[in-house]
mmCIF file with all atom_site columns, C-alpha atoms in Angstrom:
data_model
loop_
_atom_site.group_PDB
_atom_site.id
_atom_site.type_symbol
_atom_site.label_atom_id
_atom_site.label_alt_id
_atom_site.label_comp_id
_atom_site.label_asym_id
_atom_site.label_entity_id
_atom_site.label_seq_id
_atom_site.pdbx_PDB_ins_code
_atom_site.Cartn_x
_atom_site.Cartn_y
_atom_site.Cartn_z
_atom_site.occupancy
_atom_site.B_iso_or_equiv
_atom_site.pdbx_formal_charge
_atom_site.auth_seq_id
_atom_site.auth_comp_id
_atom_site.auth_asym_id
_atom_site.auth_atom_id
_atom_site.pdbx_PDB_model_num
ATOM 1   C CA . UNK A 1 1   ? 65.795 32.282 -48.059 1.00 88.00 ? 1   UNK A CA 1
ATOM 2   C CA . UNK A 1 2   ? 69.180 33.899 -47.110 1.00 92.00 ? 2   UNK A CA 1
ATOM 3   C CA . UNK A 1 3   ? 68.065 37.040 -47.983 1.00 94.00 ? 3   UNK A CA 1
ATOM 4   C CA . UNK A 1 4   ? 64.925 37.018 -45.915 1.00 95.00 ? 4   UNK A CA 1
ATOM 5   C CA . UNK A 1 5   ? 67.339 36.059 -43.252 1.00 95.00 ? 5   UNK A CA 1
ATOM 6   C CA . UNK A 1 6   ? 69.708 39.304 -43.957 1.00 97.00 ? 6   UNK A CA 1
ATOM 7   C CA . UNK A 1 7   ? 66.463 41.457 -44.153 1.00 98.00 ? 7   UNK A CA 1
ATOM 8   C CA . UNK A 1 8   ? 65.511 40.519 -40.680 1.00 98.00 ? 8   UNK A CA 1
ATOM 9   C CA . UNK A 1 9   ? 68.203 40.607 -39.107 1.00 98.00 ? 9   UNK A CA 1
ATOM 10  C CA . UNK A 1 10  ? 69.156 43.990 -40.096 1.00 98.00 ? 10  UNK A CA 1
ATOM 11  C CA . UNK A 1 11  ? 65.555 45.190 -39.612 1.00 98.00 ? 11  UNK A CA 1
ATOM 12  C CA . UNK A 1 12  ? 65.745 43.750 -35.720 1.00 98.00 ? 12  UNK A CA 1
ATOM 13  C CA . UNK A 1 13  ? 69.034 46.181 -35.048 1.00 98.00 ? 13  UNK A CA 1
ATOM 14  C CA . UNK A 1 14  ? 67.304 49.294 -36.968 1.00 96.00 ? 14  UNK A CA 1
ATOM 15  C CA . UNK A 1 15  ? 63.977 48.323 -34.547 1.00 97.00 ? 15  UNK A CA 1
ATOM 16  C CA . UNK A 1 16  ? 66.171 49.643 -31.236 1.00 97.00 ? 16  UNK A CA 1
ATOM 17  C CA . UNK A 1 17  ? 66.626 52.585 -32.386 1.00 95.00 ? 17  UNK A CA 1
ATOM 18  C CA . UNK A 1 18  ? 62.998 54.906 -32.721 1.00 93.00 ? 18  UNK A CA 1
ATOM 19  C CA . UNK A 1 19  ? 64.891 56.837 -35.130 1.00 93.00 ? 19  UNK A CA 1
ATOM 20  C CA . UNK A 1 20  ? 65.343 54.067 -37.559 1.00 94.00 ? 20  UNK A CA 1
ATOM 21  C CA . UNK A 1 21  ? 61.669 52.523 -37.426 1.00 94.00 ? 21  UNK A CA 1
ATOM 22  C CA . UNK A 1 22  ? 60.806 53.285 -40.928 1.00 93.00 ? 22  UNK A CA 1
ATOM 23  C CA . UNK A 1 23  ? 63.808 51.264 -42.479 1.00 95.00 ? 23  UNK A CA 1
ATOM 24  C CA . UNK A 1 24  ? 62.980 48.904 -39.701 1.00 96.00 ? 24  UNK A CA 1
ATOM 25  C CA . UNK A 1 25  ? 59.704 48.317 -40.932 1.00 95.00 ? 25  UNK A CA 1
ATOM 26  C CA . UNK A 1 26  ? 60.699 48.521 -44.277 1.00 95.00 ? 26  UNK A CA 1
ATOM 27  C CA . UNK A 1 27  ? 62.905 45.395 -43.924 1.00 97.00 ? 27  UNK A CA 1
ATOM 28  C CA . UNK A 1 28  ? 60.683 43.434 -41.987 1.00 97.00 ? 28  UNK A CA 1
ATOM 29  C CA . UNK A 1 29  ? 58.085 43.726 -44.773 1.00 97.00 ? 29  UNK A CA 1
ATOM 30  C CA . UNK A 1 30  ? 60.775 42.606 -47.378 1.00 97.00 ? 30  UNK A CA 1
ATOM 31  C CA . UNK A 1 31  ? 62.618 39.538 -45.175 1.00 98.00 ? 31  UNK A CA 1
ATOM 32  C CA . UNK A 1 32  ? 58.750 38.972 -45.154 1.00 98.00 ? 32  UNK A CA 1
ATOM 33  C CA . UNK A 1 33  ? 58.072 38.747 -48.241 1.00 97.00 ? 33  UNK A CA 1
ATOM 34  C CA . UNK A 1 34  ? 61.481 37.046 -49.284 1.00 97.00 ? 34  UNK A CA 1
ATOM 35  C CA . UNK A 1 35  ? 60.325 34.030 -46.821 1.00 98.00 ? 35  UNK A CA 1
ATOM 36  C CA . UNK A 1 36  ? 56.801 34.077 -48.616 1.00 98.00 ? 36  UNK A CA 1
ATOM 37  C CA . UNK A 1 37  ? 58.409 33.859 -52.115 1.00 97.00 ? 37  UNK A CA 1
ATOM 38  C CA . UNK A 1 38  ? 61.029 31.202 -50.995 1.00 98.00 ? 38  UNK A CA 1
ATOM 39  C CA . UNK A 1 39  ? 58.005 28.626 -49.746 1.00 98.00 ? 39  UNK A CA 1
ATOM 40  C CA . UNK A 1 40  ? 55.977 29.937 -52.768 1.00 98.00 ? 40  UNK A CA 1
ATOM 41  C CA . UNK A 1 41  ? 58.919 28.756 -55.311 1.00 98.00 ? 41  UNK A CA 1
ATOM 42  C CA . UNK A 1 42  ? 60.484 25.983 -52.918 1.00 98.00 ? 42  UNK A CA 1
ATOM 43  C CA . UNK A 1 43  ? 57.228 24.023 -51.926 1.00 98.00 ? 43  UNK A CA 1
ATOM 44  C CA . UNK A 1 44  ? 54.388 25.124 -53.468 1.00 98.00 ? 44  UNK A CA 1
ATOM 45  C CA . UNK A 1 45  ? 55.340 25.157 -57.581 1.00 97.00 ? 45  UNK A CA 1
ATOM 46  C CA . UNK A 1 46  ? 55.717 28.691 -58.448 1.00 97.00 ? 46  UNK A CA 1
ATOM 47  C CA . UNK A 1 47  ? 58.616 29.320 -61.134 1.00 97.00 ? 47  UNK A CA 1
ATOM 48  C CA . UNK A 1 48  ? 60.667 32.075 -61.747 1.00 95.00 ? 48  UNK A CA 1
ATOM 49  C CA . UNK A 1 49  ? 61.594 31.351 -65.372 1.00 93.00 ? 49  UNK A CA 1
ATOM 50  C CA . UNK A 1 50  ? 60.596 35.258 -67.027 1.00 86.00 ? 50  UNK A CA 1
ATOM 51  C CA . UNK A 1 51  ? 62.924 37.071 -68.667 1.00 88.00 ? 51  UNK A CA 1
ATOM 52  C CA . UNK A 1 52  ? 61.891 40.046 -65.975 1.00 88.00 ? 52  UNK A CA 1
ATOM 53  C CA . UNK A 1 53  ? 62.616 37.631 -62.886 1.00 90.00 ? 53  UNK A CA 1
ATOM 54  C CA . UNK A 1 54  ? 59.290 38.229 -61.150 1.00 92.00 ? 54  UNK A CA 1
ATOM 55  C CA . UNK A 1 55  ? 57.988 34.783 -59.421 1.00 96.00 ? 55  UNK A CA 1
ATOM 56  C CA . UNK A 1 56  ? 54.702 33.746 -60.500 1.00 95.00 ? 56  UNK A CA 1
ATOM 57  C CA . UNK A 1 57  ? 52.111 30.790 -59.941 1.00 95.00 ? 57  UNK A CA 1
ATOM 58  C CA . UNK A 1 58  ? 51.035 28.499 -62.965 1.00 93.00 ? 58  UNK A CA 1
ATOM 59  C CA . UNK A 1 59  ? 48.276 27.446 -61.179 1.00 90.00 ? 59  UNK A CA 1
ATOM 60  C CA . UNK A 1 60  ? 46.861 30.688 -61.070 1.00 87.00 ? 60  UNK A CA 1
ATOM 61  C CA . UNK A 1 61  ? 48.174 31.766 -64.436 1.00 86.00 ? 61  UNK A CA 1
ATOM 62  C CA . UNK A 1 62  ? 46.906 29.100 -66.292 1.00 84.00 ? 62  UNK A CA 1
ATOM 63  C CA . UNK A 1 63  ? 43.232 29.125 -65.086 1.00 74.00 ? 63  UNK A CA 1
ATOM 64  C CA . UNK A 1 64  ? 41.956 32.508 -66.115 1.00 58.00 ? 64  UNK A CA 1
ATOM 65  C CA . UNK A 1 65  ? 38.142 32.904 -64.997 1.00 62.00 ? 65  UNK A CA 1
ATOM 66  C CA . UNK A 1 66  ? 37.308 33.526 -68.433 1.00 60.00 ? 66  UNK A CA 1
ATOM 67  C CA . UNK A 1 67  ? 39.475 32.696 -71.750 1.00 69.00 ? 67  UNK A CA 1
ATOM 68  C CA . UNK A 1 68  ? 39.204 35.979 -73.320 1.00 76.00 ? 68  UNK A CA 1
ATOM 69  C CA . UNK A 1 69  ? 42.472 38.040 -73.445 1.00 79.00 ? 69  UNK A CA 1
ATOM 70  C CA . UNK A 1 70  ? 41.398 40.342 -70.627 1.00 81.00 ? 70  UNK A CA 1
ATOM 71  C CA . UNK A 1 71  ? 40.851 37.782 -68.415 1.00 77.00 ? 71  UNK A CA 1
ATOM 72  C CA . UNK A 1 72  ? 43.997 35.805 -69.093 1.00 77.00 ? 72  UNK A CA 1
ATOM 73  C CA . UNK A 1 73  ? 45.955 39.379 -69.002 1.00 81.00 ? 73  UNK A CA 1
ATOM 74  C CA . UNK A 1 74  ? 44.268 39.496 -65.430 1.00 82.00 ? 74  UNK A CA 1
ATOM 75  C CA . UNK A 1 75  ? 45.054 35.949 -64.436 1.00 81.00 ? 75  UNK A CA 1
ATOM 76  C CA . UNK A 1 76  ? 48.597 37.090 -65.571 1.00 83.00 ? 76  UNK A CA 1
ATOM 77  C CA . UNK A 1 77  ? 49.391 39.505 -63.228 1.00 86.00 ? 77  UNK A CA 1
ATOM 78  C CA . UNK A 1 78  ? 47.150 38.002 -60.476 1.00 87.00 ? 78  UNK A CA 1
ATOM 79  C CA . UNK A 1 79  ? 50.057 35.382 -60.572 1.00 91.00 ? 79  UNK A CA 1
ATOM 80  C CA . UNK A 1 80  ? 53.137 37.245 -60.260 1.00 93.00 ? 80  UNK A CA 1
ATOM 81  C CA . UNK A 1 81  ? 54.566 37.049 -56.798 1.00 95.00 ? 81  UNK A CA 1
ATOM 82  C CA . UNK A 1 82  ? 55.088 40.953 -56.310 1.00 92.00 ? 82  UNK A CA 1
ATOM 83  C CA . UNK A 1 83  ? 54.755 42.619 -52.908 1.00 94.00 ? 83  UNK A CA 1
ATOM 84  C CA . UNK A 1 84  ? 53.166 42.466 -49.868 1.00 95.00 ? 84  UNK A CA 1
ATOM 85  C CA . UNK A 1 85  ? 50.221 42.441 -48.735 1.00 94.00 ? 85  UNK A CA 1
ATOM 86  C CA . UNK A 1 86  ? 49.037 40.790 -51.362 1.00 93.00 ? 86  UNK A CA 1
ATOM 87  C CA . UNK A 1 87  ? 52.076 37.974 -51.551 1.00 96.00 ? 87  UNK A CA 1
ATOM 88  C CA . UNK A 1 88  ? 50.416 36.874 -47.935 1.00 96.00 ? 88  UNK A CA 1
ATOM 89  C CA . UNK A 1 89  ? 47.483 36.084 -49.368 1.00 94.00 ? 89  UNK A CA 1
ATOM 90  C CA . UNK A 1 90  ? 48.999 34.232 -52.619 1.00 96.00 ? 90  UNK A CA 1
ATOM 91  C CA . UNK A 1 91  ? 50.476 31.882 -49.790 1.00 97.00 ? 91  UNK A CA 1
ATOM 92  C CA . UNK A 1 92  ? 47.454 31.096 -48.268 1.00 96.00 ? 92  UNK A CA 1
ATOM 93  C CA . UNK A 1 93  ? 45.711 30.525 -51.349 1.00 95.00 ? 93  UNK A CA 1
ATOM 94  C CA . UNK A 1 94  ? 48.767 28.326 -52.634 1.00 96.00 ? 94  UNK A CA 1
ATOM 95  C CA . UNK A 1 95  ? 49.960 26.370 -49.565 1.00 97.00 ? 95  UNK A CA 1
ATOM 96  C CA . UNK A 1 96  ? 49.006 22.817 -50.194 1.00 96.00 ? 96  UNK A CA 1
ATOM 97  C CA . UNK A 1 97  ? 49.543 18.723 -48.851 1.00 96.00 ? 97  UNK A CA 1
ATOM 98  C CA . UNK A 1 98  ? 51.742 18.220 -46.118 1.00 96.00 ? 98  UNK A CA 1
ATOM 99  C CA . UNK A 1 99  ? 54.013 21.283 -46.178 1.00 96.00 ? 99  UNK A CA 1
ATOM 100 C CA . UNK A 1 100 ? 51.557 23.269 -46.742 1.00 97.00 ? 100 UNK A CA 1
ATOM 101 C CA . UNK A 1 101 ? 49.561 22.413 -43.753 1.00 97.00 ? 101 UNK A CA 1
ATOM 102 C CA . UNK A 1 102 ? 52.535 22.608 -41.243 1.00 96.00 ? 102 UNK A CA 1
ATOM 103 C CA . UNK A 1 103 ? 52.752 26.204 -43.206 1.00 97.00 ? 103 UNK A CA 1
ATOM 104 C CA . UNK A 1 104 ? 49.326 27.184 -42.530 1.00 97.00 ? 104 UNK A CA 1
ATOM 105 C CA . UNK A 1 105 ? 49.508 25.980 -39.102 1.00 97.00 ? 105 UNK A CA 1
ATOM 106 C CA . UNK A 1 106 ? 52.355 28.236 -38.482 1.00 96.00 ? 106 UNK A CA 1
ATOM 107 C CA . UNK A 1 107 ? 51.134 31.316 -40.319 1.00 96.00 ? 107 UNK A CA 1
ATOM 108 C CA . UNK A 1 108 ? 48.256 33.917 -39.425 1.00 93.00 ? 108 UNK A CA 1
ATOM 109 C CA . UNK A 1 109 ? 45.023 33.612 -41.945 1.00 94.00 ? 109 UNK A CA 1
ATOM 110 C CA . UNK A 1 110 ? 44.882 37.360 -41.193 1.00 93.00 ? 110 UNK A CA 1
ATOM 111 C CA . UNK A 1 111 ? 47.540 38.904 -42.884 1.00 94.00 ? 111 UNK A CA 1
ATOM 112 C CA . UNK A 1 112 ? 49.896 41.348 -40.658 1.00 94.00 ? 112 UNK A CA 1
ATOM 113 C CA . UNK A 1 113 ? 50.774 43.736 -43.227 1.00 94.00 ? 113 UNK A CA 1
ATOM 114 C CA . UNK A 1 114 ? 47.239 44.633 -44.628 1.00 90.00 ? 114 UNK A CA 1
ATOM 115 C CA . UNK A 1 115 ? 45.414 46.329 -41.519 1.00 78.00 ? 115 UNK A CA 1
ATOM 116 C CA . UNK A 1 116 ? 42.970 48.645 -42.941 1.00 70.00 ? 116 UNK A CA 1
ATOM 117 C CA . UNK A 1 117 ? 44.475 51.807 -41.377 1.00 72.00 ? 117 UNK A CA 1
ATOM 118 C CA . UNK A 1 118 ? 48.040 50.406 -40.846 1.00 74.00 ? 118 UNK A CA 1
ATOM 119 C CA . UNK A 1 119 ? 48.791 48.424 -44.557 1.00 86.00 ? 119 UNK A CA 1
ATOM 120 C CA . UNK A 1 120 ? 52.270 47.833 -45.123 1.00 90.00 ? 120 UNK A CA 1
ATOM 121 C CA . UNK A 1 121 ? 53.376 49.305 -48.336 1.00 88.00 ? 121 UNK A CA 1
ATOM 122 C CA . UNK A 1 122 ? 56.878 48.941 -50.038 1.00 90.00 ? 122 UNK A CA 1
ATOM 123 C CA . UNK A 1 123 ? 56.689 52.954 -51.046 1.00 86.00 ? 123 UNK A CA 1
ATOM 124 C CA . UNK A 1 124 ? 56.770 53.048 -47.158 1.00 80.00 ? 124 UNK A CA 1
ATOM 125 C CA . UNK A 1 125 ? 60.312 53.048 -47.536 1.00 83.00 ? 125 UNK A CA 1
ATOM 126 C CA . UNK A 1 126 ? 60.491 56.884 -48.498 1.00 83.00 ? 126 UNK A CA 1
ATOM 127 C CA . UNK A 1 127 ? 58.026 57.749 -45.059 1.00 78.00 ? 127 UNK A CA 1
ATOM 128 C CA . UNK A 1 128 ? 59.759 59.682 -42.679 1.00 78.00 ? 128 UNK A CA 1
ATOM 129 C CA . UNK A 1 129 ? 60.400 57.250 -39.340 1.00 78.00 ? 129 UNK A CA 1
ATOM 130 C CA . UNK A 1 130 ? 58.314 59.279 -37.455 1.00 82.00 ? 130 UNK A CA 1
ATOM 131 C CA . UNK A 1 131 ? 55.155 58.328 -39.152 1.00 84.00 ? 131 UNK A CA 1
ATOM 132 C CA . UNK A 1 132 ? 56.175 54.681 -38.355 1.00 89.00 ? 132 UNK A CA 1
ATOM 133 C CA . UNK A 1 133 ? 54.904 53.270 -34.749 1.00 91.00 ? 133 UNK A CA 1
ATOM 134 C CA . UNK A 1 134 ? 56.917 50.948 -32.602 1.00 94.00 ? 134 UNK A CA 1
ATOM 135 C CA . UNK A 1 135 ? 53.772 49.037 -32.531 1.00 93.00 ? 135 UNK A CA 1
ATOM 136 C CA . UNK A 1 136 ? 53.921 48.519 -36.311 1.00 93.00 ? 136 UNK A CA 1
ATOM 137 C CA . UNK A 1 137 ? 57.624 47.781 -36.461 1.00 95.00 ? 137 UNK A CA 1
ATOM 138 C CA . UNK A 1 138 ? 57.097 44.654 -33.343 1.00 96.00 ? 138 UNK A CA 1
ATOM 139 C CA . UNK A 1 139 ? 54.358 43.505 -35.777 1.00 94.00 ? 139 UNK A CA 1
ATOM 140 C CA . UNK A 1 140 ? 55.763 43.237 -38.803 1.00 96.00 ? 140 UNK A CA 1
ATOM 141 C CA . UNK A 1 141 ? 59.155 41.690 -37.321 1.00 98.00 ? 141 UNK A CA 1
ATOM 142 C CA . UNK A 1 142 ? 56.971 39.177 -35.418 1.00 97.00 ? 142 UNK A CA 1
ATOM 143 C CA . UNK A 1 143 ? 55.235 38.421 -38.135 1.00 97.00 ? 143 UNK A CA 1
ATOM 144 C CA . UNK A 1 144 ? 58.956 37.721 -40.363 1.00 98.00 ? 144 UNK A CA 1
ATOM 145 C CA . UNK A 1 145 ? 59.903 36.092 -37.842 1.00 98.00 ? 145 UNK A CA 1
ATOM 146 C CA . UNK A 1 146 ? 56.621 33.501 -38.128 1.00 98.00 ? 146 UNK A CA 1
ATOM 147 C CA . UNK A 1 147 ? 56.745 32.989 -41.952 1.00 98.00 ? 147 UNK A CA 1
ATOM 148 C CA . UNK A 1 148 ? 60.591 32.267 -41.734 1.00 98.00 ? 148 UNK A CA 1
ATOM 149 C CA . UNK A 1 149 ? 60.465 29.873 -38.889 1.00 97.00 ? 149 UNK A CA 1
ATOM 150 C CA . UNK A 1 150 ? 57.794 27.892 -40.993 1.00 97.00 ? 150 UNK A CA 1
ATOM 151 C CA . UNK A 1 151 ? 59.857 28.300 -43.864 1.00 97.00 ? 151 UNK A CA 1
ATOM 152 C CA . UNK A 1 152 ? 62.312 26.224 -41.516 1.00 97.00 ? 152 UNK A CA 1
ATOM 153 C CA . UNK A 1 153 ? 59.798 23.898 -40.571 1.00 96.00 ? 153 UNK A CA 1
ATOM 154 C CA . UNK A 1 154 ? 58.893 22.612 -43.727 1.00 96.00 ? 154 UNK A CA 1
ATOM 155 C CA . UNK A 1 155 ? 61.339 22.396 -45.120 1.00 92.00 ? 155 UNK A CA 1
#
């Protein structure tokens, strides 16, 4: 959770400067997606026990919509904890009892960083700043800001 912490923080002194929106919004996606991974692996029993690192659900892992090995290749992947947007919606699908609900309380059921003309992107970091509105940069940090605050609260 530290790191999600260190993300935000740096992206909020980028965020004053319109030259440095795109790292900005780069970091706010990331201290994001750190506090996602942190409830994910703290509260809601994903491990992180692959040789490659990448967090991952067993409950989605291990219940494959069909048991051939295309579908449990595809339940696989659909586990692993990668990048946002789609982290977002791993939460809401994964957030459970009594932490869970002070999460979901906390946290939007329409995820901030997939807007169909604006979707945050973690190539995004090689966009020049200019392409990057302060709009989208309050957004994203606001929306940090929300997921690590109910990080806080439940724990």
């Amino acid at each position: 959770m530290e790191a999600g912490h260190c993300h935000y923080n740096a992206a909020t002194q980028l965020a004053k400067s319109s030259q440095h929106f795109g790292p900005a919004d780069h970091l706010a996606g990331i201290a994001a997606e750190c506090a996602i991974k942190a409830m994910l692996l703290d509260f809601f029993g994903s491990v992180q026990d692959t040789p490659d690192g990448i967090p991952y659900s067993p409950t989605i892992r291990n219940n494959p919509a069909a048991p051939s090995n295309t579908q449990i290749q595809k339940a696989r992947k659909a586990s692993e904890h990668g990048h946002l947007p789609h982290v977002w919606e791993q939460l809401l699908l994964l957030a459970h009892g009594h932490r869970g609900a002070t999460v979901l309380a906390q946290v939007s059921q329409q995820n901030p960083f997939r807007e169909s003309t604006d979707e945050w992107d973690v190539a995004h970091r090689y966009r020049d700043s200019g392409q990057i509105s302060e709009q989208r940069v309050k957004r994203h940090l606001a929306a940090a800001r929300t997921v690590i605050a109910a990080y806080q609260q439940a724990k």
